[in-house]
């Protein structure tokens, strides 16, 4: 069973920031936080990962709380093409990953 | 650089038939994985491999078999297809060290009637 908890769905207005939360209640010190997304039954796509520090790349930003029990994926300017299911997961380096149900993000015009 | 390639994209099987889903990657990744995704649900890990000759069960291995004779290929075998195996199957791969960033294939949609 997945170890993370996410809301089943969220809405966001186009052009606004989308902030997707994830709880990592049982995360260990050596486990990374990962975010993936899946657009309409395509293969899931990697977005970003982090261990302790906040991270930013061309797709998104990742905020990890100091106790590492929660993370937030931020899409700074959501577009219609960002409508997808977003999965957070966790695991130590070089390990298998399990996925929960994810959050269905709908970006509205 | 094709990434992770899965074949076939679509297949319809009759109950009791057998088939193999093919997966190949050209990124020299050590780790490979098979997931299944039922309609409206998340991904469930079926089997994974940390290198040629090494495989291990995931969350839902019953009814499936795998082999890993080369670094590039990781086929998934269904011996006696059942309606419960109707699903979309995703293959993925990653490097062995550091953060486990998975690259997924496009998926194989299997229907068992």
Short mmCIF file of C-alpha atoms in Angstrom, two decimals:
data_model
loop_
_atom_site.label_atom_id
_atom_site.label_comp_id
_atom_site.label_asym_id
_atom_site.label_seq_id
_atom_site.Cartn_x
_atom_site.Cartn_y
_atom_site.Cartn_z
CA UNK A 1 0.00 0.00 0.00
CA UNK A 2 1.09 3.55 -0.75
CA UNK A 3 2.69 5.36 2.15
CA UNK A 4 1.65 8.84 1.07
CA UNK A 5 -1.68 10.67 1.34
CA UNK A 6 -3.04 13.08 -1.24
CA UNK A 7 -6.40 14.77 -1.82
CA UNK A 8 -8.32 12.98 -4.58
CA UNK A 9 -8.98 16.11 -6.63
CA UNK A 10 -8.19 19.80 -6.92
CA UNK A 11 -9.13 22.64 -9.25
CA UNK A 12 -7.04 25.57 -10.37
CA UNK A 13 -7.65 28.56 -12.62
CA UNK A 14 -5.50 28.85 -15.70
CA UNK A 15 -2.55 31.16 -15.11
CA UNK A 16 -2.69 30.79 -11.35
CA UNK A 17 -0.35 28.74 -9.19
CA UNK A 18 -1.38 25.18 -8.45
CA UNK A 19 -0.26 23.92 -5.03
CA UNK A 20 -0.61 20.17 -4.59
CA UNK A 21 -0.09 18.79 -1.07
CA UNK A 22 1.18 15.39 0.01
CA UNK A 23 1.56 13.86 3.46
CA UNK A 24 4.52 11.60 4.19
CA UNK A 25 3.65 10.39 7.67
CA UNK A 26 6.10 7.46 7.74
CA UNK A 27 8.98 8.83 5.66
CA UNK A 28 12.50 7.90 6.74
CA UNK A 29 15.56 10.12 6.76
CA UNK A 30 17.11 8.53 3.68
CA UNK A 31 13.96 8.52 1.55
CA UNK A 32 13.53 10.89 -1.34
CA UNK A 33 10.24 12.61 -2.16
CA UNK A 34 9.20 12.22 -5.81
CA UNK A 35 6.45 13.71 -7.90
CA UNK A 36 5.14 12.28 -11.15
CA UNK A 37 2.15 13.10 -13.29
CA UNK A 38 0.02 11.17 -15.74
CA UNK A 39 -1.84 12.92 -18.52
CA UNK A 40 -4.93 11.04 -19.70
CA UNK A 41 -3.69 7.44 -19.48
CA UNK A 42 -0.29 8.19 -20.99
CA UNK A 43 2.79 6.79 -19.29
CA UNK A 44 3.56 8.65 -16.04
CA UNK A 45 6.10 11.44 -16.36
CA UNK A 46 8.73 12.39 -13.79
CA UNK A 47 8.44 15.97 -12.53
CA UNK A 48 10.80 16.58 -9.63
CA UNK A 49 12.35 15.04 -6.53
CA UNK A 50 14.02 16.17 -3.31
CA UNK A 51 15.53 14.86 -0.12
CA UNK A 52 15.59 17.67 2.42
CA UNK A 53 15.92 20.95 0.56
CA UNK A 54 13.39 22.71 -1.60
CA UNK A 55 13.94 22.13 -5.30
CA UNK A 56 13.03 23.90 -8.52
CA UNK A 57 13.30 22.88 -12.13
CA UNK A 58 11.78 23.99 -15.42
CA UNK A 59 8.52 22.19 -14.66
CA UNK A 60 7.79 22.89 -11.01
CA UNK A 61 8.95 23.68 -7.49
CA UNK A 62 9.00 21.27 -4.58
CA UNK A 63 8.64 22.43 -1.00
CA UNK A 64 9.48 19.92 1.76
CA UNK A 65 8.69 20.81 5.36
CA UNK A 66 11.49 20.75 7.89
CA UNK A 67 10.16 17.58 9.55
CA UNK A 68 9.73 16.06 6.04
CA UNK A 69 6.24 14.88 6.90
CA UNK A 70 4.67 16.85 4.07
CA UNK A 71 5.56 18.23 0.67
CA UNK A 72 3.94 20.58 -1.81
CA UNK A 73 4.33 20.57 -5.55
CA UNK A 74 3.93 24.03 -7.04
CA UNK A 75 3.10 24.67 -10.69
CA UNK A 76 3.68 28.42 -10.79
CA UNK A 77 1.48 29.28 -13.79
CA UNK A 78 -0.86 26.40 -14.50
CA UNK A 79 -2.03 25.84 -18.08
CA UNK A 80 -4.78 23.63 -19.47
CA UNK A 81 -2.09 21.12 -20.46
CA UNK A 82 -1.24 20.66 -16.78
CA UNK A 83 -4.57 18.89 -16.23
CA UNK A 84 -3.45 15.44 -15.09
CA UNK A 85 -3.24 13.04 -12.16
CA UNK A 86 -0.31 13.97 -9.92
CA UNK A 87 1.37 11.32 -7.80
CA UNK A 88 3.70 11.86 -4.89
CA UNK A 89 5.77 8.94 -3.67
CA UNK A 90 8.83 8.28 -1.56
CA UNK A 91 11.67 5.83 -1.23
CA UNK A 92 15.41 5.49 -0.62
CA UNK A 93 17.76 5.80 -3.57
CA UNK A 94 17.86 2.77 -5.83
CA UNK A 95 14.65 1.24 -4.47
CA UNK A 96 11.32 0.29 -5.97
CA UNK A 97 8.57 2.90 -5.87
CA UNK A 98 4.92 2.36 -5.08
CA UNK A 99 2.18 4.78 -6.10
CA UNK A 100 -1.13 5.70 -4.51
CA UNK A 101 -4.24 7.08 -6.19
CA UNK A 102 -2.82 10.56 -6.77
CA UNK A 103 -4.58 13.91 -7.11
CA UNK A 104 -6.63 14.74 -10.18
CA UNK A 105 -5.74 18.35 -10.98
CA UNK A 106 -8.16 20.13 -13.29
CA UNK A 107 -7.04 23.46 -14.68
CA UNK A 108 -10.03 25.55 -15.69
CA UNK A 109 -10.07 28.31 -18.34
CA UNK B 1 17.35 7.44 -27.96
CA UNK B 2 13.90 5.81 -27.82
CA UNK B 3 13.68 5.50 -24.01
CA UNK B 4 11.31 2.72 -22.89
CA UNK B 5 9.46 0.91 -25.67
CA UNK B 6 6.49 -1.38 -25.04
CA UNK B 7 4.77 -3.72 -27.45
CA UNK B 8 1.99 -4.35 -28.24
CA UNK B 9 0.06 -1.16 -27.55
CA UNK B 10 -3.28 -2.96 -27.57
CA UNK B 11 -4.26 -6.62 -27.29
CA UNK B 12 -7.44 -8.60 -26.76
CA UNK B 13 -7.09 -12.07 -25.24
CA UNK B 14 -9.55 -14.84 -24.57
CA UNK B 15 -9.73 -16.36 -21.10
CA UNK B 16 -6.99 -18.96 -20.68
CA UNK B 17 -4.76 -17.69 -23.47
CA UNK B 18 -1.15 -16.74 -22.85
CA UNK B 19 0.90 -13.84 -24.07
CA UNK B 20 4.04 -11.84 -23.44
CA UNK B 21 4.24 -8.07 -23.11
CA UNK B 22 7.56 -6.83 -24.37
CA UNK B 23 9.59 -4.02 -22.83
CA UNK B 24 12.96 -2.73 -23.92
CA UNK B 25 15.02 0.30 -22.89
CA UNK B 26 18.09 1.86 -24.51
CA UNK B 27 19.29 4.00 -21.59
CA UNK B 28 21.48 1.32 -19.98
CA UNK B 29 19.33 1.43 -16.86
CA UNK B 30 19.92 -1.30 -14.29
CA UNK B 31 16.45 -1.27 -12.76
CA UNK B 32 13.28 -2.20 -14.62
CA UNK B 33 9.68 -2.46 -13.42
CA UNK B 34 6.23 -3.60 -14.47
CA UNK B 35 3.16 -1.80 -13.17
CA UNK B 36 -0.51 -2.31 -13.89
CA UNK B 37 -3.19 0.35 -13.74
CA UNK B 38 -6.86 -0.53 -13.53
CA UNK B 39 -9.43 2.03 -14.72
CA UNK B 40 -9.52 5.08 -12.46
CA UNK B 41 -6.94 3.63 -10.11
CA UNK B 42 -3.29 4.19 -9.29
CA UNK B 43 -0.28 2.11 -10.31
CA UNK B 44 0.39 -1.28 -8.75
CA UNK B 45 3.86 -2.82 -8.93
CA UNK B 46 3.83 -6.34 -10.40
CA UNK B 47 7.51 -7.29 -10.66
CA UNK B 48 10.82 -5.52 -10.75
CA UNK B 49 14.44 -6.30 -11.59
CA UNK B 50 17.66 -4.75 -10.30
CA UNK B 51 19.80 -6.22 -13.06
CA UNK B 52 20.15 -9.03 -15.56
CA UNK B 53 19.28 -12.36 -13.98
CA UNK B 54 17.65 -10.81 -10.89
CA UNK B 55 13.90 -10.35 -10.46
CA UNK B 56 11.60 -9.90 -7.50
CA UNK B 57 7.89 -9.71 -6.75
CA UNK B 58 6.05 -6.47 -6.25
CA UNK B 59 2.61 -5.84 -4.78
CA UNK B 60 0.50 -7.89 -7.22
CA UNK B 61 2.63 -10.67 -8.81
CA UNK B 62 0.05 -13.48 -8.99
CA UNK B 63 -0.73 -14.61 -12.54
CA UNK B 64 2.44 -13.13 -14.02
CA UNK B 65 6.02 -14.16 -14.67
CA UNK B 66 9.08 -12.20 -15.72
CA UNK B 67 12.63 -12.79 -16.84
CA UNK B 68 15.64 -10.51 -17.29
CA UNK B 69 18.26 -12.10 -19.51
CA UNK B 70 19.70 -8.80 -20.74
CA UNK B 71 20.00 -5.27 -19.37
CA UNK B 72 17.75 -3.94 -22.14
CA UNK B 73 14.77 -6.32 -22.04
CA UNK B 74 12.21 -7.16 -19.35
CA UNK B 75 9.28 -9.17 -20.76
CA UNK B 76 6.11 -9.83 -18.73
CA UNK B 77 4.39 -13.17 -19.27
CA UNK B 78 0.71 -13.91 -18.64
CA UNK B 79 0.23 -17.69 -18.63
CA UNK B 80 -3.53 -18.16 -18.22
CA UNK B 81 -5.29 -14.89 -18.91
CA UNK B 82 -8.22 -13.99 -16.67
CA UNK B 83 -10.70 -11.07 -16.86
CA UNK B 84 -9.10 -9.66 -13.70
CA UNK B 85 -5.96 -9.03 -15.72
CA UNK B 86 -7.73 -6.54 -17.95
CA UNK B 87 -5.65 -3.44 -17.34
CA UNK B 88 -3.10 -1.05 -18.75
CA UNK B 89 0.45 -2.24 -18.19
CA UNK B 90 3.37 0.15 -17.86
CA UNK B 91 7.02 -0.74 -18.00
CA UNK B 92 9.59 1.60 -16.45
CA UNK B 93 13.34 1.78 -15.91
CA UNK B 94 15.82 3.72 -13.79
CA UNK B 95 19.46 3.93 -12.80
CA UNK B 96 20.59 1.91 -9.82
CA UNK B 97 22.23 4.65 -7.84
CA UNK B 98 21.02 7.94 -6.45
CA UNK B 99 17.45 9.13 -6.61
CA UNK B 100 15.15 6.65 -8.34
CA UNK B 101 13.88 8.64 -11.31
CA UNK B 102 11.72 6.33 -13.39
CA UNK B 103 11.22 6.61 -17.13
CA UNK B 104 7.94 5.02 -18.19
CA UNK B 105 6.83 3.49 -21.45
CA UNK B 106 3.61 4.48 -23.20
CA UNK B 107 1.72 1.46 -21.91
CA UNK B 108 0.08 -1.70 -23.22
CA UNK B 109 -3.70 -1.93 -22.96
CA UNK B 110 -4.83 -5.52 -22.42
CA UNK B 111 -8.42 -6.75 -22.47
CA UNK B 112 -9.30 -10.30 -21.46
CA UNK B 113 -12.73 -11.53 -22.59
#
